[in-house]
């Protein structure tokens, strides 16, 4: 079949919206009509060339929601008409990783996904002249129709709006999951969130859900304050307005250091501050931000010797097929909010405007509706 898609031709160039060929689903695969897709910082990171694993030409996009159109041979858990959210972290429920409760990093399709291919080692997308186009993070949601492995799809309730729940495909789950699944934050904890963007705001609402007593937000952009307060931030710190070292300021503000800190900036200097602002003896710092290629983190080892822990999380530690449908339920039951964070809705033809808005720090989440 043919489908309309925004194709990343090469790093540093805007996406090109065009018709492309899409082959039908093979063994264990599913054809999905994407109804809405969010533009995440990570798509921009890849497009800009900062991601060393970025492959071209490719159809980017890893945050979406849609409807199953056709299932390939052997697919048992989904049928045409089912509503689904694509998962860039699959959940096969049988690999060594899925069977270990300590991780969500299913490895079943990991190697082919990293090469922009389906599990049989080939791509379903090509240009109209036959040039192959690669998949991206196993999802390629910047295409109206896409093919994914069955294990890379979470089946969700049918009354949930696509243009909102698409955000659960990355940002919402990453932020809330970092608090609930990775940190396992307790009622009454004190926390600091660095970076109040599309991920950090969801960390904040995750902390509110967990019953945190103090939620300190740190950002260089004061325009982020109003939204962060709405989601539960109790204190705001702009590092540019703090005289002297930020670490002792934050330790003092949190009465000895935070129980949990979260980096949602991707800046390695911020990551160090986040670790050192943790409480001596038990504070845990969770890295969510993806740093530029080749970047390294550092601190004095004594910070760890004296009981602080440095950790990281991908997709908020969520097991997609199990946890994503629950997060959709939380949204539908009013336990979490999504709507105010979707600041812009665009047609596919304007997808590059969504990237421009993100660059300018003017959007929290721009969503493309097909
Ligand atoms: P964003 O651009 O919307 O937000 C980043 C925020 O950090 C902005 O508000 C910015 O003003 C602030 N900031 C930048 N430098 C700062 C500094 N030095 N001190 C304080 N604040 C600073 O980005 P986002 O969509 O929220 O993504 C955040 C990070 O999370 C990115 O690195 C992204 O790649 C990563 N990410 C990780 C995962 C994962 O699974 N681990 C998933 C999605 C995104
Ligand atoms: O090696 O098993 C693995 C998983 C590696 C990729 C995990 C994703 C990391 C977060 C990237 C940002 C997500 C949008
Ligand atoms: Zn993302
Ligand atoms: Zn697995």
Tab-separated table of C-alpha atoms and ligand atoms in Angstrom, residues 40 42 62 88 105 107 110 137 170 290 314, ligand 2:
chain	number	residue	atom	x	y	z
A	40	UNK	CA	9.397	14.166	21.448
A	42	UNK	CA	14.390	12.409	21.229
A	62	UNK	CA	7.956	6.895	18.612
A	88	UNK	CA	9.714	1.636	21.599
A	105	UNK	CA	14.455	-3.617	28.767
A	107	UNK	CA	15.713	-7.680	24.288
A	110	UNK	CA	16.475	-5.081	20.337
A	137	UNK	CA	12.730	2.837	17.482
A	170	UNK	CA	6.725	8.189	25.693
A	290	UNK	CA	19.675	11.503	27.128
A	314	UNK	CA	14.380	4.144	30.050
B	2	LIG	O1	19.545	-1.371	25.058
B	2	LIG	O2	17.810	-2.513	25.578
B	2	LIG	C1	18.333	-1.461	25.293
B	2	LIG	C2	17.422	-0.246	25.227
B	2	LIG	C3	18.099	0.966	24.707
B	2	LIG	C4	17.155	2.068	24.348
B	2	LIG	C5	16.301	2.525	25.498
B	2	LIG	C6	15.741	3.892	25.253
B	2	LIG	C7	16.491	4.953	26.007
B	2	LIG	C8	15.740	6.197	26.100
B	2	LIG	C9	15.751	6.942	24.823
B	2	LIG	C10	14.767	8.023	24.795
B	2	LIG	C11	13.419	7.530	24.521
B	2	LIG	C12	12.578	8.356	23.697
